[in-house]
XYZ file of C-alpha atoms in Angstrom:
692
model
C 51.145 97.231 -37.538
C 51.342 93.484 -38.242
C 47.962 92.315 -40.187
C 46.837 89.436 -42.511
C 44.716 90.527 -45.686
C 42.780 88.932 -47.979
C 39.251 88.145 -50.184
C 37.259 86.011 -51.498
C 35.648 86.923 -54.906
C 32.620 85.373 -55.844
C 33.717 83.464 -59.008
C 37.540 82.245 -59.750
C 39.455 83.908 -62.191
C 36.712 86.959 -60.851
C 40.021 89.098 -59.802
C 40.778 89.807 -63.724
C 43.687 88.893 -63.411
C 46.768 86.349 -63.462
C 48.521 87.096 -60.277
C 47.603 87.531 -56.898
C 45.728 90.605 -56.740
C 42.596 92.701 -57.900
C 41.039 95.437 -60.849
C 41.654 98.910 -59.779
C 39.668 102.326 -60.938
C 41.967 102.957 -63.470
C 42.039 98.896 -64.392
C 45.218 99.033 -61.902
C 46.156 95.451 -59.690
C 46.252 95.906 -56.395
C 48.256 95.231 -53.765
C 48.860 95.790 -49.666
C 51.608 97.718 -49.112
C 55.193 96.314 -48.086
C 52.824 92.511 -48.683
C 54.296 89.026 -48.008
C 51.812 86.999 -50.620
C 50.882 83.775 -48.710
C 48.840 82.391 -51.637
C 47.284 83.357 -55.264
C 44.219 83.996 -57.524
C 40.560 83.421 -56.919
C 40.596 84.135 -52.349
C 44.611 85.601 -52.544
C 45.727 86.432 -48.704
C 48.686 88.155 -47.227
C 50.775 88.942 -44.674
C 51.529 92.392 -43.969
C 54.344 94.643 -41.880
C 57.072 93.283 -40.042
C 56.160 89.447 -39.657
C 59.228 87.826 -37.958
C 59.799 84.074 -40.557
C 58.661 81.807 -37.161
C 55.454 84.031 -36.853
C 53.824 83.006 -40.667
C 53.233 79.177 -41.157
C 51.601 77.812 -44.235
C 51.067 74.580 -44.312
C 49.491 72.645 -47.593
C 47.993 69.578 -48.169
C 47.334 70.480 -52.416
C 46.365 73.265 -53.754
C 43.485 73.672 -52.647
C 43.545 72.875 -49.064
C 46.025 74.557 -46.530
C 46.007 76.260 -43.599
C 47.646 80.025 -42.801
C 48.114 80.736 -39.111
C 50.127 83.648 -37.888
C 51.280 84.234 -34.694
C 52.753 82.687 -31.797
C 51.675 79.360 -32.343
C 52.357 75.717 -29.799
C 50.880 73.450 -32.672
C 53.425 71.795 -34.720
C 53.341 71.842 -38.461
C 51.646 67.824 -38.042
C 49.303 69.496 -35.979
C 48.599 71.694 -38.308
C 48.252 69.289 -41.468
C 45.520 66.959 -39.113
C 43.757 69.834 -37.944
C 42.827 71.400 -41.907
C 41.650 67.494 -42.163
C 39.366 67.983 -39.497
C 38.349 71.155 -40.692
C 37.393 69.600 -43.873
C 34.182 68.372 -42.199
C 33.863 72.299 -41.093
C 34.829 72.271 -37.066
C 36.357 75.294 -35.745
C 36.650 74.574 -32.157
C 40.316 73.073 -32.338
C 42.026 75.710 -34.564
C 41.440 77.842 -31.208
C 42.360 75.741 -28.707
C 46.279 75.615 -29.245
C 48.511 77.363 -27.006
C 49.834 80.558 -28.071
C 47.746 83.646 -29.579
C 47.424 83.813 -33.539
C 45.088 83.709 -36.145
C 44.180 81.270 -38.407
C 43.344 80.791 -41.781
C 42.091 77.401 -43.382
C 41.158 77.379 -47.005
C 39.587 73.942 -48.173
C 38.623 74.356 -51.643
C 36.290 78.084 -52.710
C 35.715 77.779 -48.708
C 38.239 80.094 -45.969
C 37.633 79.923 -42.898
C 39.330 83.143 -39.971
C 38.848 82.701 -36.837
C 39.074 85.730 -33.988
C 40.467 85.362 -30.210
C 37.366 84.870 -27.450
C 39.352 87.644 -25.817
C 39.074 90.360 -29.370
C 42.697 91.195 -28.351
C 43.070 89.558 -32.633
C 40.019 90.561 -34.428
C 38.719 89.808 -37.810
C 37.190 92.920 -39.663
C 34.827 92.110 -42.788
C 33.847 94.476 -45.449
C 31.536 93.655 -49.347
C 33.990 94.550 -51.668
C 33.271 93.777 -55.810
C 31.229 91.348 -55.856
C 32.852 88.738 -52.955
C 33.797 89.980 -49.678
C 37.073 91.300 -48.041
C 38.756 90.169 -44.267
C 41.717 91.285 -42.008
C 42.914 91.156 -38.931
C 42.385 95.224 -39.388
C 40.081 97.608 -40.316
C 41.976 100.276 -41.880
C 42.839 98.610 -44.649
C 39.529 97.596 -45.965
C 38.626 101.735 -44.405
C 40.878 102.075 -47.495
C 39.989 99.573 -50.210
C 36.657 100.789 -50.285
C 37.156 103.854 -49.619
C 34.394 104.600 -46.145
C 33.630 107.075 -44.758
C 33.275 107.781 -40.974
C 30.610 106.021 -38.895
C 29.531 108.482 -37.009
C 26.340 106.851 -35.568
C 29.609 104.034 -34.030
C 31.552 107.228 -32.490
C 28.614 107.862 -30.745
C 28.118 104.721 -28.911
C 31.712 104.492 -28.479
C 31.506 107.028 -26.202
C 27.930 106.999 -24.657
C 27.741 103.565 -24.122
C 31.310 102.454 -24.606
C 30.585 98.230 -22.357
C 27.452 98.221 -24.196
C 27.062 95.324 -27.470
C 23.700 96.100 -28.760
C 24.909 100.233 -29.117
C 28.308 99.044 -30.849
C 26.569 95.831 -32.362
C 29.329 95.244 -34.894
C 30.221 98.349 -36.154
C 34.282 100.000 -36.250
C 35.019 103.354 -36.673
C 34.737 102.811 -40.273
C 31.511 102.877 -42.521
C 31.009 99.413 -44.287
C 33.455 97.511 -42.039
C 32.147 94.854 -39.684
C 33.723 93.408 -36.569
C 32.992 89.590 -35.998
C 32.507 89.262 -32.345
C 35.087 87.287 -29.598
C 34.119 83.525 -30.327
C 33.541 83.497 -33.470
C 35.320 82.996 -36.884
C 34.517 84.285 -40.526
C 33.094 81.853 -43.215
C 33.102 83.325 -46.905
C 31.907 80.146 -49.861
C 33.151 82.114 -52.858
C 32.002 85.642 -51.937
C 29.063 84.863 -50.097
C 29.590 85.657 -45.981
C 28.869 83.635 -42.482
C 29.354 84.428 -39.717
C 29.460 81.264 -36.838
C 29.628 80.633 -33.592
C 32.626 77.697 -32.209
C 32.285 77.620 -27.543
C 29.294 76.252 -26.733
C 26.457 78.511 -25.061
C 25.827 77.819 -21.660
C 21.483 77.236 -21.004
C 19.607 79.963 -18.837
C 17.034 77.219 -18.411
C 19.316 74.448 -16.333
C 22.433 76.075 -13.528
C 25.832 75.066 -14.828
C 26.566 71.603 -13.153
C 29.173 72.401 -10.151
C 32.727 72.525 -10.576
C 34.912 71.470 -8.778
C 37.409 74.485 -7.305
C 40.916 72.753 -6.505
C 40.079 71.256 -10.385
C 39.254 74.916 -12.234
C 42.438 76.944 -10.286
C 44.730 73.872 -12.046
C 43.727 74.012 -14.782
C 44.773 77.751 -14.917
C 47.841 77.201 -14.467
C 48.515 74.806 -16.845
C 46.734 76.903 -19.467
C 49.248 80.201 -18.350
C 52.361 77.294 -18.223
C 51.870 76.398 -21.452
C 50.949 79.284 -22.611
C 54.898 81.162 -21.431
C 56.109 78.121 -22.552
C 54.849 78.867 -26.131
C 56.333 82.296 -25.903
C 60.051 80.683 -24.795
C 59.811 77.591 -27.068
C 60.192 79.913 -29.989
C 63.022 81.255 -31.165
C 65.208 84.434 -29.350
C 65.381 87.152 -32.111
C 67.934 89.453 -31.887
C 67.558 93.514 -32.687
C 68.484 96.136 -34.432
C 72.479 95.479 -33.845
C 73.288 98.818 -31.940
C 75.040 101.397 -34.213
C 77.421 102.160 -31.744
C 78.655 104.174 -27.849
C 77.165 107.438 -26.773
C 79.243 109.913 -23.978
C 76.836 108.735 -20.920
C 74.785 105.799 -21.624
C 75.174 102.148 -21.328
C 74.759 99.888 -23.449
C 71.240 99.544 -21.905
C 70.258 103.404 -21.773
C 72.103 103.874 -25.025
C 68.984 100.995 -26.458
C 65.943 102.342 -24.825
C 66.488 106.268 -26.469
C 67.141 104.059 -29.122
C 63.463 102.554 -29.495
C 66.022 98.989 -29.858
C 64.924 96.534 -27.422
C 66.566 94.430 -25.193
C 67.641 90.612 -26.620
C 65.316 87.956 -25.178
C 62.987 87.797 -23.270
C 61.823 89.533 -20.589
C 58.619 90.575 -18.465
C 56.741 93.057 -16.427
C 57.197 93.179 -12.701
C 55.205 96.112 -10.794
C 54.366 94.206 -8.111
C 51.201 93.471 -9.058
C 50.482 89.899 -8.699
C 49.783 89.048 -12.276
C 52.852 90.458 -14.004
C 54.735 88.772 -10.504
C 53.082 85.156 -12.024
C 53.796 86.024 -15.370
C 57.498 87.076 -14.898
C 58.534 84.223 -12.079
C 56.731 81.213 -13.674
C 59.312 82.091 -17.102
C 61.565 82.423 -15.216
C 60.908 78.859 -14.023
C 60.731 77.050 -16.915
C 63.635 74.670 -17.774
C 66.091 76.323 -20.047
C 67.489 79.413 -21.470
C 64.290 81.571 -19.770
C 65.932 84.945 -20.392
C 68.631 86.848 -22.832
C 71.373 85.458 -24.797
C 75.306 85.102 -24.509
C 77.227 87.732 -25.724
C 74.275 90.045 -25.729
C 72.521 93.024 -24.109
C 73.512 92.496 -20.394
C 75.485 89.191 -21.230
C 72.905 87.965 -18.261
C 73.135 84.271 -19.519
C 69.944 82.241 -18.104
C 68.515 85.306 -16.887
C 65.225 87.127 -17.967
C 65.191 90.671 -17.992
C 62.861 92.506 -15.056
C 61.584 95.563 -15.652
C 59.459 97.600 -13.041
C 58.487 101.678 -14.099
C 59.192 103.423 -10.955
C 56.299 106.721 -11.288
C 58.745 109.916 -9.478
C 55.976 112.336 -10.577
C 53.096 111.070 -8.275
C 53.851 108.424 -5.103
C 51.255 105.828 -4.154
C 52.803 102.699 -5.312
C 55.981 102.179 -2.515
C 54.466 99.319 -1.765
C 54.422 97.778 -4.999
C 58.058 99.018 -5.897
C 59.483 97.486 -2.084
C 57.767 94.144 -3.275
C 58.954 94.271 -7.648
C 62.628 94.766 -5.472
C 61.859 91.860 -3.468
C 60.614 89.025 -6.450
C 63.303 90.306 -7.843
C 66.187 88.955 -5.573
C 65.390 85.801 -7.679
C 69.034 85.259 -9.044
C 67.302 83.687 -13.020
C 65.821 87.838 -13.302
C 67.629 90.593 -14.000
C 65.679 93.775 -12.676
C 66.064 97.385 -14.305
C 64.047 99.950 -12.974
C 62.443 102.360 -15.223
C 62.476 106.417 -13.649
C 59.465 108.243 -15.165
C 58.954 112.268 -14.254
C 56.116 114.809 -15.673
C 57.405 113.826 -19.144
C 55.904 110.415 -18.834
C 52.183 111.440 -16.818
C 49.253 111.143 -18.869
C 47.907 113.651 -21.051
C 52.051 114.983 -21.648
C 53.267 113.416 -24.645
C 50.123 112.758 -27.294
C 52.414 112.185 -30.158
C 52.442 109.081 -32.208
C 51.115 107.066 -35.287
C 47.621 106.241 -36.137
C 46.422 103.425 -34.921
C 43.463 101.860 -36.477
C 40.807 102.204 -34.015
C 40.852 104.657 -30.695
C 41.650 104.286 -27.693
C 42.091 106.003 -23.733
C 45.036 104.587 -24.264
C 46.173 106.486 -26.500
C 46.077 109.063 -23.063
C 49.132 107.059 -21.539
C 50.906 105.273 -24.661
C 54.168 107.325 -23.844
C 54.107 106.514 -20.839
C 53.587 102.952 -21.585
C 56.575 103.100 -23.597
C 59.266 104.230 -21.537
C 58.028 101.092 -19.727
C 58.105 99.148 -22.962
C 61.709 100.493 -24.590
C 63.420 98.567 -21.742
C 62.361 95.713 -22.294
C 63.435 92.489 -23.988
C 62.121 91.650 -27.371
C 59.933 89.687 -26.450
C 58.454 91.244 -22.888
C 55.400 89.728 -20.652
C 52.747 91.732 -20.099
C 50.412 90.859 -17.134
C 47.449 92.540 -18.687
C 44.148 90.629 -19.375
C 44.020 89.432 -15.781
C 41.774 91.684 -13.688
C 39.821 91.108 -16.056
C 39.352 87.063 -16.953
C 39.810 86.594 -13.161
C 38.148 88.881 -10.881
C 34.506 88.795 -10.824
C 31.391 91.478 -12.256
C 29.102 93.286 -9.723
C 26.625 91.594 -11.928
C 27.912 88.339 -10.593
C 26.404 88.579 -7.793
C 22.637 88.676 -9.368
C 23.937 85.458 -11.150
C 24.867 83.521 -7.812
C 20.703 84.356 -6.808
C 19.549 82.757 -10.453
C 22.002 79.304 -9.222
C 19.989 79.826 -5.523
C 23.791 80.186 -4.014
C 22.621 83.485 -1.740
C 25.168 81.946 0.830
C 28.079 82.428 -1.302
C 27.133 86.930 -0.872
C 27.625 87.342 2.323
C 31.739 87.885 1.739
C 31.746 90.287 -0.958
C 28.695 92.317 0.548
C 30.579 91.981 4.234
C 33.618 93.757 2.158
C 31.830 96.156 1.116
C 30.027 97.476 4.468
C 32.749 97.187 5.827
C 34.018 99.638 2.533
C 31.542 102.141 3.043
C 30.849 101.258 6.915
C 27.285 101.385 6.412
C 25.461 99.217 7.699
C 22.519 99.746 5.240
C 25.026 98.159 2.216
C 24.177 94.638 2.862
C 19.972 95.644 2.218
C 20.937 97.582 -1.090
C 23.418 95.278 -2.561
C 21.090 92.358 -2.036
C 17.546 94.066 -3.777
C 20.335 95.397 -6.059
C 21.373 91.794 -7.195
C 17.933 90.774 -7.600
C 16.369 93.323 -8.932
C 18.728 93.247 -11.834
C 18.439 88.251 -11.892
C 14.478 89.477 -11.983
C 15.272 92.516 -14.281
C 14.998 91.701 -18.611
C 17.896 91.860 -21.112
C 15.287 94.209 -23.318
C 14.251 96.119 -20.330
C 17.807 97.125 -19.204
C 18.567 98.050 -23.194
C 14.946 100.454 -22.726
C 16.332 101.613 -19.298
C 19.204 103.038 -21.116
C 17.940 104.370 -24.143
C 15.587 106.385 -21.606
C 17.868 107.596 -19.460
C 20.417 108.833 -22.345
C 17.410 110.532 -23.401
C 16.820 112.151 -20.349
C 20.602 112.559 -19.600
C 20.478 111.121 -15.707
C 24.465 110.823 -15.223
C 24.496 110.161 -11.748
C 28.323 109.411 -10.834
C 28.149 106.599 -8.530
C 31.308 107.935 -5.071
C 32.244 104.785 -3.155
C 33.150 101.189 -3.669
C 29.191 100.980 -2.974
C 27.774 103.201 -4.997
C 30.304 102.091 -8.374
C 28.773 98.364 -6.806
C 25.419 99.180 -7.401
C 25.768 101.396 -10.827
C 26.918 97.785 -12.083
C 24.238 95.624 -10.652
C 22.753 96.480 -14.203
C 22.186 95.069 -17.944
C 23.964 98.853 -19.224
C 24.163 102.488 -18.133
C 25.926 105.450 -19.655
C 28.815 105.404 -20.571
C 32.264 107.870 -17.999
C 31.778 110.825 -21.111
C 27.743 110.812 -22.157
C 27.031 113.846 -20.254
C 29.073 115.741 -22.515
C 27.888 114.095 -26.187
C 24.855 116.561 -27.572
C 20.920 115.740 -26.983
C 21.311 114.565 -31.049
C 24.251 112.193 -30.373
C 22.826 110.883 -27.578
C 18.893 110.322 -29.278
C 20.939 108.698 -31.816
C 22.538 105.901 -29.910
C 19.165 105.977 -27.921
C 17.953 104.597 -31.455
C 19.967 102.047 -31.759
C 19.853 100.603 -28.023
C 15.979 100.110 -29.338
C 16.456 98.431 -32.416
C 18.892 96.330 -30.649
C 16.775 95.308 -28.016
C 14.589 94.285 -30.775
C 17.156 92.638 -32.838
C 19.569 91.476 -30.248
C 19.437 88.125 -28.496
C 23.070 88.046 -26.912
C 22.459 89.137 -23.559
C 19.288 87.250 -23.654
C 20.941 84.122 -23.692
C 23.412 84.809 -21.561
C 23.511 85.791 -17.000
C 24.171 89.195 -16.162
C 27.827 88.717 -14.968
C 28.610 86.103 -17.572
C 27.386 88.666 -20.166
C 28.897 91.715 -18.710
C 32.594 90.098 -18.396
C 32.704 89.223 -21.971
C 31.539 92.737 -23.335
C 34.769 94.114 -20.024
C 36.785 91.484 -21.565
C 36.079 92.377 -25.151
C 36.366 96.574 -24.281
C 39.788 96.015 -23.245
C 41.301 93.625 -25.190
C 40.352 96.252 -28.094
C 41.951 99.032 -26.015
C 45.225 96.234 -25.433
C 45.157 96.487 -29.221
C 45.294 100.451 -29.630
C 47.690 100.837 -26.510
C 50.215 97.914 -28.622
C 50.144 100.129 -31.521
C 50.481 103.545 -30.323
C 53.574 102.478 -27.917
C 54.422 100.040 -30.242
C 58.991 99.701 -30.000
C 60.780 98.292 -32.698
C 61.711 94.441 -33.203
C 59.794 94.323 -29.516
C 56.731 91.884 -29.532
C 54.651 92.060 -26.187
C 52.842 89.100 -24.641
C 49.707 88.893 -22.973
C 48.581 85.880 -21.723
C 46.402 86.069 -19.471
C 43.618 87.232 -23.143
C 45.331 83.493 -24.553
C 42.321 81.433 -25.336
C 42.956 78.561 -23.247
C 44.013 80.408 -20.590
C 40.595 82.179 -20.723
C 38.472 79.449 -21.334
C 40.613 77.842 -18.514
C 39.656 81.031 -16.360
C 36.001 81.339 -17.296
C 35.378 77.794 -15.878
C 36.303 79.035 -12.953
C 33.259 78.475 -10.252
C 31.211 82.058 -9.573
C 31.446 81.712 -5.293
C 35.635 81.068 -6.133
C 35.486 84.753 -8.277
C 33.733 87.154 -6.242
C 35.130 85.973 -3.200
C 37.174 89.774 -1.723
C 41.344 89.172 -2.545
C 40.190 86.159 -5.061
C 42.743 87.133 -8.329
C 45.357 87.384 -5.995
C 44.886 83.953 -4.883
C 44.554 82.124 -7.461
C 47.420 83.368 -9.062
C 49.186 82.912 -5.536
C 47.949 79.380 -5.940
C 48.831 78.987 -9.550
C 52.474 79.643 -8.810
C 52.311 77.265 -5.628
C 51.337 74.319 -8.595
C 55.055 75.905 -10.008
C 56.903 75.437 -6.909
C 57.446 78.958 -5.998
C 55.949 79.744 -2.719
C 58.086 82.396 -1.176
C 55.792 85.423 -2.091
C 56.489 89.084 -0.915
C 54.398 89.962 2.539
C 51.431 91.899 0.949
C 51.389 90.555 -2.678
C 48.422 90.820 -4.312
C 47.018 94.485 -2.643
C 45.364 96.037 -4.809
C 46.812 100.150 -5.459
C 43.994 101.612 -7.849
C 44.672 105.244 -5.947
C 47.717 106.419 -7.271
C 46.498 105.990 -10.764
C 44.000 108.260 -10.683
C 46.740 110.326 -9.102
C 48.515 110.226 -11.621
C 46.048 111.070 -14.446
C 44.559 114.370 -12.759
C 48.045 115.268 -12.281
C 49.078 114.970 -15.635
C 45.755 116.759 -16.548
C 46.380 119.702 -14.548
C 50.272 120.065 -16.114
C 48.484 119.451 -19.669
C 45.156 121.723 -19.591
C 46.122 124.573 -21.769
C 47.030 122.552 -24.292
C 44.399 120.396 -23.860
C 42.078 123.502 -24.136
C 43.977 124.680 -27.194
C 43.152 121.200 -28.860
C 39.331 121.486 -28.438
C 39.332 124.724 -29.997
C 38.051 123.270 -33.142
C 37.813 119.732 -32.799
C 36.858 117.518 -35.549
C 34.030 116.276 -32.620
C 32.161 118.886 -32.539
C 31.984 119.508 -36.521
C 30.496 115.511 -36.342
C 28.320 116.926 -33.608
C 29.097 114.632 -30.854
C 29.853 117.636 -29.045
C 29.924 121.272 -27.995
C 33.906 122.180 -27.974
C 32.609 124.775 -24.576
C 31.346 122.274 -23.226
C 34.279 120.321 -23.182
C 36.787 123.263 -22.646
C 34.720 123.781 -19.253
C 34.691 120.206 -18.705
C 38.709 120.240 -18.623
C 39.266 123.301 -17.144
C 36.877 121.811 -13.857
C 38.723 118.470 -14.201
C 42.347 120.189 -14.533
C 41.157 122.758 -10.864
C 40.111 118.860 -8.973
C 36.799 118.833 -10.098
C 34.915 114.984 -8.987
C 34.348 114.369 -12.946
C 34.805 111.301 -14.023
C 38.326 111.171 -16.117
C 37.279 107.750 -17.886
C 35.198 109.946 -19.996
C 37.677 112.935 -20.421
C 40.125 110.345 -21.808
C 37.927 109.069 -24.219
C 36.619 112.613 -25.653
C 41.017 113.672 -25.330
C 41.545 109.876 -27.900
C 39.233 110.250 -29.934
C 40.104 113.858 -31.116
C 43.339 112.710 -31.962
C 42.481 109.961 -33.314
C 40.416 111.856 -35.629
C 42.814 114.457 -35.792
C 46.147 111.418 -36.812
C 43.378 109.890 -39.098
C 42.349 112.286 -40.967
C 46.090 114.571 -41.154
C 47.492 111.509 -43.270
C 47.959 110.722 -46.437
C 49.474 107.996 -47.802
C 46.750 104.677 -48.449
C 47.370 100.693 -47.725
C 46.937 100.059 -50.728
C 49.105 100.012 -53.884
C 48.296 100.520 -57.792
C 45.361 102.746 -56.326
C 44.671 106.992 -57.192
C 45.312 108.589 -54.181
C 41.396 109.285 -53.565
C 41.873 105.722 -52.543
C 42.173 106.111 -48.689
C 39.452 106.234 -46.175
C 37.135 109.447 -44.939
C 38.114 110.360 -48.416
C 36.560 114.187 -47.657
C 36.882 114.523 -44.216
C 34.552 115.248 -42.310
C 30.716 116.057 -43.397
C 28.325 118.184 -41.636
C 25.950 115.794 -39.987
C 22.471 116.717 -40.650
C 20.886 113.010 -40.232
C 21.873 111.629 -37.704
C 18.791 110.229 -36.053
C 17.484 109.398 -39.905
C 20.850 106.826 -40.385
C 20.852 105.656 -37.211
C 16.843 104.243 -37.308
């Protein structure tokens, strides 16, 4: 893991030390473990972890005016210097408008500004501490600093309503540690904090001017090309030298077995449109896109393309054929990674502690097998579906803008999938109700569903679309929560309906799209930490600020059409000079993912039942162990239960076990007790009182 951490004191010299740090319980000086000081007192900032030299840049105008950029950023030092002077007046948006994925921290006198990203893949956290405010790009260091206990209300909401911002609010799994929303920045002035948005908010009173589809797609192409070029322009990195041969193994197999990536740049090549687009864009850019001469395969300018072939579960043969066809490009060096039952979901549940829980913990080993065969810098297509596809609630947005004719094709596609002539009327009626339902009423309806335990599972594409045509709905794991936990979340929703204006200021489809993107980005961050390969960087250009902005400008009428994502990416590639795509490129295939999950659940059923013999989730009052064990056995036997909900339960239980079994802390100079959740899980007796 890599993060930055610092704090803003109430007054100059408040830390009480001559060097950067702060006074601990017994007069010690606190420092993050494994840290590199970027600037010192009174408001110090550290970079923690295995940052590369080119990933950390600090540009100074003078002793009290400086900017730090951590990550991949296309801006040069002179651009950063100009941005620093612009930020003196309080402007923020330009700090987030460079190509790449990064976190910018600006200090102007005693004012510190930390910018989060639009997707939520690079979040910012804060907590009150020592009379001021501590902040970080990871929540666990702040929880260690303040000895925070678990926030059971947040954990309950994470299971009961994970896609509802009003339930999750700005909380984290750690009590007192807060998260700034995507598209916002944390502004600190001598310890006092403020959350400031840097993106303009569209008005509900006036419809947005119609966007030109061709220009919007061109903007997506330009943003993607610049995002890829920002990574390609960065210095190339060679992992640690290979310690020697292993009988029967080639160089690539040896590196993968030892958890070492290949040198240079590579990409996923699943056969799907997102990963294929990035691989072809990277391979087509001028220069030397691939591995370094004299290292690894010796392929020189070729880019390493990795395809995962699941031998345990079929269903992706067509995608594999398309990947092989794409890999015939002479600028690609193709590697196929095979996986059997040992790479199925739930097969390997050992792994490192991540900053937060996420459902990807149950599939981390599966992804790690693919990443281990990749390069030191590896492109992934993660996030393309979330930034390009249309949430079903976008149909209500079209009705609000009086664009009914654009509903014809998506509704006709659903009718063909269902085979019923009643589908158009049902979908239109649901979209019309959503367009006329206030945000607060939607939250109240969800709270009532949780209290009454109404968890009707939608069947088929039409059922899922109809269920999604609502402001909020229960999460897939909500059916297995205790009544007390569901009541607590309903109380949170009631209070959120009174004070939240986030959803009320947006159209339903736009609101859902942002919420789904934020949840996906948070889980991708968990996956990167759980499946991390030493010396490797995973790049997800679709989650870059500029790419997200460009995708948000795509007209809704274009988004809702069947096959819109593959059509947009095909146009992007054509604009970049790539036209010879294989037949069927962009055809979606989701059945094999569900089949792999069910197969892994069936093979790991006994170990999962043992995991929930005495679960921490039951000790926390969130579930009953007997109920979860019954659900796991039923799902393994093939009953149609929501597999996503079981993944949420298992991953949260795994995360709690890893958190409570750790012995270290993120800080030096502290007593042994100075770590998160110092006293373990305490039985909950006043959950509803805490929610109120």
